[in-house]
Amino acid sequence: MTPEPSTAPVTSTTPDAGGPAVQLPRGFRAAGVTAGLKASGRPDLALVVNDGPDHHGAAVFTSNRVEAAPVTWSRGVVGDGRVDAVVLNSGGANACTGAQGFLDTHRTAEHVADVLGVSSGDVVVCSTGLIGELLPMPLVLAGVDAAAGALTPAGHLEAATAVMTTDTVPKTAHHPASGWSVSGFAKGAGMLAPALATMLVVLTTDAVVDQAELDAALRSATAVTFDRVDSDACMSTNDTVLVMASGASGERADADALARAVTAVCADLARQLVSDAEGAAHDIAVTVRSAASVDDALEVARAVARNTLFKCAVFGNDPNWGRVLAAVGTTRATFDPAALDVAMNGVQVCRGGGVGEDRSLVDLTGREVHVVVDLHAGDDEATIWTNDLTHDYVHENSAYST
Amino acid sequence: MTPEPSTAPVTSTTPDAGGPAVQLPRGFRAAGVTAGLKASGRPDLALVVNDGPDHHGAAVFTSNRVEAAPVTWSRGVVGDGRVDAVVLNSGGANACTGAQGFLDTHRTAEHVADVLGVSSGDVVVCSTGLIGELLPMPLVLAGVDAAAGALTPAGHLEAATAVMTTDTVPKTAHHPASGWSVSGFAKGAGMLAPALATMLVVLTTDAVVDQAELDAALRSATAVTFDRVDSDACMSTNDTVLVMASGASGERADADALARAVTAVCADLARQLVSDAEGAAHDIAVTVRSAASVDDALEVARAVARNTLFKCAVFGNDPNWGRVLAAVGTTRATFDPAALDVAMNGVQVCRGGGVGEDRSLVDLTGREVHVVVDLHAGDDEATIWTNDLTHDYVHENSAYST
């Protein structure tokens, strides 16, 4: 995903797109195994280990006040900037599980630490799945043993696969730089709404970096990528984006180059999350132009992106621009209602707050839809990516826990 | 609708409920006719006239900044507290129609005024239907003539029928008092989200009242009724709630009795709007208890009511309380996440932020669902009414304008 969708698309590097499998940077090993947490029998536990020489880590987490036990644990882990490993499970979110849930996360980190010979205080834990159920700990711990035994520098795709829930494809991305690179994998196909990090994402780089620059690069990257995806306005209890740097390339990355590379990988993964959102039939970019501030642009774009009537209309290939204006009107952004313009896939359906070109000229049958709202109030601009609201979304989410 | 759904239900007075048709209070005449604005050939233009002796009026309107031409016009009309008549059309919202749209509203009011022998400055205009299309004015003006010729004290139900869009039943209510009464009708089955008045609602009373007390009664009533309905978080451009007082009973209503009667009729109509919301399979009352303030209770209740994952779960009869907590966690209300309790239809599925009674004990197969969130943070409480998110909602709203 790029902030401006009219620029060249980011190259997808998922295996299903026909490209080569994304590899881990030097200094990392990973594995994905089947621990038995999922009824489906699919892989459900992943481990990524940083063998150094550096062990820099940084992370952003959900801003949901009801946060899962692994989020609470991992906030503490990354506080000192060192991360040696991350263990991730699908098949259970370990959220709303009380004191026992936190003990289970702690015990998982201790077990990973014992097996790897590191400190549990340097082990990040991530969980995803149903809220409100305790994890079957014997299976988790045995899964850690199996994953540790399967660790390999070629294990990136296996790890990406083991964290999938309703995802239909594993999501990986890669950005090469001069002698070093950034790789990443992500899971997420629902509960995508930010003002925070989004979903479980693990980024790895072999560049030699300062920890503070790594942290800054991650925060600037997520602010313009994952934070601008809003599939269904539902904020998760477990979202985590972790980056680890091994320094194994021996090549130093300057702050700008690092930020560019991390942003590119985050943008690629964020766009993949939108493309694989639960039940979606359209990927929708809502761009707000000529706003008085970026905050105004984001508020307006998000109001449109969250409007269920608009999202249903796109599902029906219906260029119902009145619903766009009705959503814009709920915001506090600076604009004159009589000056609003709206274009849908290049057709100026609303001009000056009133009727523009014939709505029948708009073709919404493609997967990607671009809505442009011009506020005529300034020079700032922002884009939010969202999805349409479909029968499949309702179907998937009306039968998740039962 | 009552703020507390566990109290006795308000008696519905819609004809389909088996009760007698609701009549207009003394001093009013009404009509509903087919002007030809709807392709379906169903009635689409209503007129309600106050023959006095008093002509007090008050109204609340949408807070959407993109407001329809009739809203802009009618704000001016009610400014002086006098309303002689209201004309309402379905088949077109006359929103986002620019200067021509406002001229059309003005012309409609002028024509009503000419036919009735009143001032156009005392004629409220309401429109509902598709946004972004101009009204076919020759049909509107001929419809006004037809409606004026059909005015009758028995015309309440005909007027209520002529404003229906996706409503499946006309919605009327009545509250008798000592020698006077309040009647009302409403339309609305989508775009139901307030922080404002909701939908088109016309209330009538034959009580002798002060205009200021009438205005105050309306505002206090809508704040706890229509403003607490949030079917799909979509705020309309046309919402109007109008009350007119004729004084024809000769009986004076004191301020408290008037407020009680107006609130009772608004509550009844608001509950009918929820019951008839587009495609809904469940009516959901989200009650937040032990909040530090009513504002906190409303913020939390609204966050739950707007969570699409929660709404899908209810559609699937799935007591997925984790989605309730995830929604609560997005708010700024005062609470300790480890102290949250959630009950669904009487089963305490979440206790102290963790797992409570077995979720399989919850029966969500009935039409009405009651979710109670206890914040353990104070003594205040509020309830928001919403609906589930269903295949029928997606279907109706993906094929509205095309």
Tab-separated table of C-alpha atoms in Angstrom, chain A residues 63-67 95-98 130-134 190-191 232-237 278 306-310 312-313 315-323 325-337 340 350 352-355 359 389-402, chain B residues 63-67 95-98 130-134 190-191 232-237 278 306-310 312-313 315-323 325-337 340 350 352-355 359 389-402:
chain	number	residue	atom	x	y	z
A	63	SER	CA	-4.262	0.831	21.471
A	64	ASN	CA	-7.301	-1.164	22.573
A	65	ARG	CA	-7.562	-0.844	26.349
A	66	VAL	CA	-8.802	-4.401	26.515
A	67	GLU	CA	-5.480	-5.895	25.447
A	95	ALA	CA	-7.442	-12.263	25.350
A	96	CYS	CA	-9.930	-11.683	28.179
A	97	THR	CA	-8.444	-14.678	29.953
A	98	GLY	CA	-7.536	-13.009	33.235
A	130	LEU	CA	-10.931	-16.565	19.420
A	131	ILE	CA	-11.165	-14.214	22.417
A	132	GLY	CA	-12.144	-15.541	25.827
A	133	GLU	CA	-10.699	-19.054	25.789
A	134	LEU	CA	-7.607	-20.319	27.594
A	190	GLY	CA	-10.627	-9.128	9.935
A	191	MET	CA	-10.769	-6.785	12.938
A	232	ASP	CA	-14.135	-2.920	9.157
A	233	ALA	CA	-13.494	-0.353	11.906
A	234	CYS	CA	-13.006	-3.123	14.460
A	235	MET	CA	-9.918	-2.733	16.616
A	236	SER	CA	-8.288	-5.937	17.781
A	237	THR	CA	-7.107	-6.786	21.287
A	278	GLU	CA	-12.684	-11.357	5.148
A	306	ARG	CA	-16.423	3.229	7.834
A	307	ASN	CA	-19.846	4.065	6.394
A	308	THR	CA	-21.683	0.779	6.084
A	309	LEU	CA	-24.183	2.108	3.539
A	310	PHE	CA	-21.341	3.275	1.285
A	312	CYS	CA	-22.728	-1.962	0.771
A	313	ALA	CA	-23.173	0.262	-2.294
A	315	PHE	CA	-20.406	-4.247	-3.048
A	316	GLY	CA	-23.408	-3.727	-5.339
A	317	ASN	CA	-21.232	-1.849	-7.878
A	318	ASP	CA	-23.483	1.134	-7.160
A	319	PRO	CA	-21.789	4.574	-7.441
A	320	ASN	CA	-24.034	5.996	-4.688
A	321	TRP	CA	-22.023	9.171	-4.071
A	322	GLY	CA	-24.732	10.641	-1.831
A	323	ARG	CA	-23.585	8.206	0.837
A	325	LEU	CA	-21.279	13.103	1.094
A	326	ALA	CA	-23.478	12.016	3.991
A	327	ALA	CA	-20.386	10.491	5.599
A	328	VAL	CA	-18.229	13.560	4.932
A	329	GLY	CA	-20.905	15.680	6.597
A	330	THR	CA	-20.510	13.872	9.911
A	331	THR	CA	-16.921	15.104	10.366
A	332	ARG	CA	-15.453	18.227	11.951
A	333	ALA	CA	-13.018	18.837	9.091
A	334	THR	CA	-12.766	22.249	7.474
A	335	PHE	CA	-14.897	22.449	4.300
A	336	ASP	CA	-17.844	24.174	2.711
A	337	PRO	CA	-20.562	21.615	1.882
A	340	LEU	CA	-17.309	19.389	-2.183
A	350	CYS	CA	-20.412	15.254	-7.550
A	352	GLY	CA	-19.740	21.721	-5.911
A	353	GLY	CA	-21.810	19.657	-3.474
A	354	GLY	CA	-24.341	18.865	-6.173
A	355	VAL	CA	-24.912	16.591	-9.129
A	359	ARG	CA	-23.400	8.170	-12.123
A	389	LEU	CA	-19.368	-4.884	3.051
A	390	THR	CA	-20.492	-8.145	1.545
A	391	HIS	CA	-22.606	-11.204	2.151
A	392	ASP	CA	-19.402	-13.189	2.654
A	393	TYR	CA	-18.262	-10.773	5.395
A	394	VAL	CA	-21.553	-11.258	7.229
A	395	HIS	CA	-21.385	-14.994	6.690
A	396	GLU	CA	-17.811	-15.391	7.958
A	397	ASN	CA	-18.389	-13.235	10.995
A	398	SER	CA	-21.772	-14.601	11.997
A	399	ALA	CA	-20.374	-18.094	12.427
A	400	TYR	CA	-16.897	-17.674	13.887
A	401	SER	CA	-17.034	-18.996	17.443
A	402	THR	CA	-19.963	-21.361	17.103
B	63	SER	CA	-26.487	17.483	12.701
B	64	ASN	CA	-24.965	16.270	9.433
B	65	ARG	CA	-23.143	19.239	7.883
B	66	VAL	CA	-24.183	18.013	4.474
B	67	GLU	CA	-27.852	18.768	5.021
B	95	ALA	CA	-30.048	16.450	-0.830
B	96	CYS	CA	-26.790	17.421	-2.588
B	97	THR	CA	-28.881	19.136	-5.217
B	98	GLY	CA	-27.311	22.594	-5.004
B	130	LEU	CA	-32.224	8.932	-2.950
B	131	ILE	CA	-29.574	11.635	-2.489
B	132	GLY	CA	-28.276	13.567	-5.475
B	133	GLU	CA	-31.307	13.713	-7.727
B	134	LEU	CA	-33.571	16.701	-8.390
B	190	GLY	CA	-31.968	2.862	7.425
B	191	MET	CA	-29.367	5.582	7.922
B	232	ASP	CA	-26.202	1.326	11.442
B	233	ALA	CA	-24.163	4.362	12.533
B	234	CYS	CA	-25.102	6.193	9.331
B	235	MET	CA	-26.292	9.759	9.869
B	236	SER	CA	-28.829	11.030	7.382
B	237	THR	CA	-28.808	14.359	5.563
B	278	GLU	CA	-33.592	-2.620	7.014
B	306	ARG	CA	-21.581	0.052	16.090
B	307	ASN	CA	-19.169	-2.900	16.100
B	308	THR	CA	-19.813	-4.787	12.889
B	309	LEU	CA	-18.214	-8.006	14.138
B	310	PHE	CA	-20.497	-7.991	17.197
B	312	CYS	CA	-22.648	-10.149	12.685
B	313	ALA	CA	-22.240	-12.454	15.673
B	315	PHE	CA	-27.107	-12.298	13.472
B	316	GLY	CA	-25.509	-15.748	13.748
B	317	ASN	CA	-27.001	-16.246	17.249
B	318	ASP	CA	-23.384	-16.397	18.461
B	319	PRO	CA	-22.769	-15.036	22.012
B	320	ASN	CA	-19.265	-13.848	21.040
B	321	TRP	CA	-18.695	-11.642	24.092
B	322	GLY	CA	-15.027	-11.100	23.208
B	323	ARG	CA	-16.220	-8.751	20.494
B	325	LEU	CA	-15.031	-6.349	25.220
B	326	ALA	CA	-12.926	-5.457	22.186
B	327	ALA	CA	-15.427	-2.686	21.426
B	328	VAL	CA	-15.524	-1.457	25.027
B	329	GLY	CA	-11.723	-1.241	24.957
B	330	THR	CA	-11.773	1.327	22.163
B	331	THR	CA	-13.498	3.941	24.333
B	332	ARG	CA	-12.193	6.604	26.693
B	333	ALA	CA	-14.735	5.792	29.410
B	334	THR	CA	-13.612	5.252	32.979
B	335	PHE	CA	-13.179	1.533	33.745
B	336	ASP	CA	-10.650	-1.105	34.719
B	337	PRO	CA	-10.441	-3.765	31.971
B	340	LEU	CA	-15.634	-5.608	33.267
B	350	CYS	CA	-17.775	-12.419	31.164
B	352	GLY	CA	-13.969	-9.546	35.880
B	353	GLY	CA	-12.690	-9.145	32.324
B	354	GLY	CA	-12.332	-12.904	31.927
B	355	VAL	CA	-14.334	-16.008	31.208
B	359	ARG	CA	-21.368	-19.089	26.399
B	389	LEU	CA	-25.866	-6.922	10.607
B	390	THR	CA	-27.476	-9.361	8.222
B	391	HIS	CA	-27.428	-10.620	4.678
B	392	ASP	CA	-30.680	-8.751	4.092
B	393	TYR	CA	-29.089	-5.465	5.229
B	394	VAL	CA	-26.253	-5.946	2.748
B	395	HIS	CA	-28.709	-6.947	0.039
B	396	GLU	CA	-31.050	-3.979	0.531
B	397	ASN	CA	-28.209	-1.468	0.681
B	398	SER	CA	-26.163	-2.809	-2.189
B	399	ALA	CA	-29.005	-2.310	-4.631
B	400	TYR	CA	-30.729	0.914	-3.621
B	401	SER	CA	-29.991	3.456	-6.343
B	402	THR	CA	-29.286	1.097	-9.242
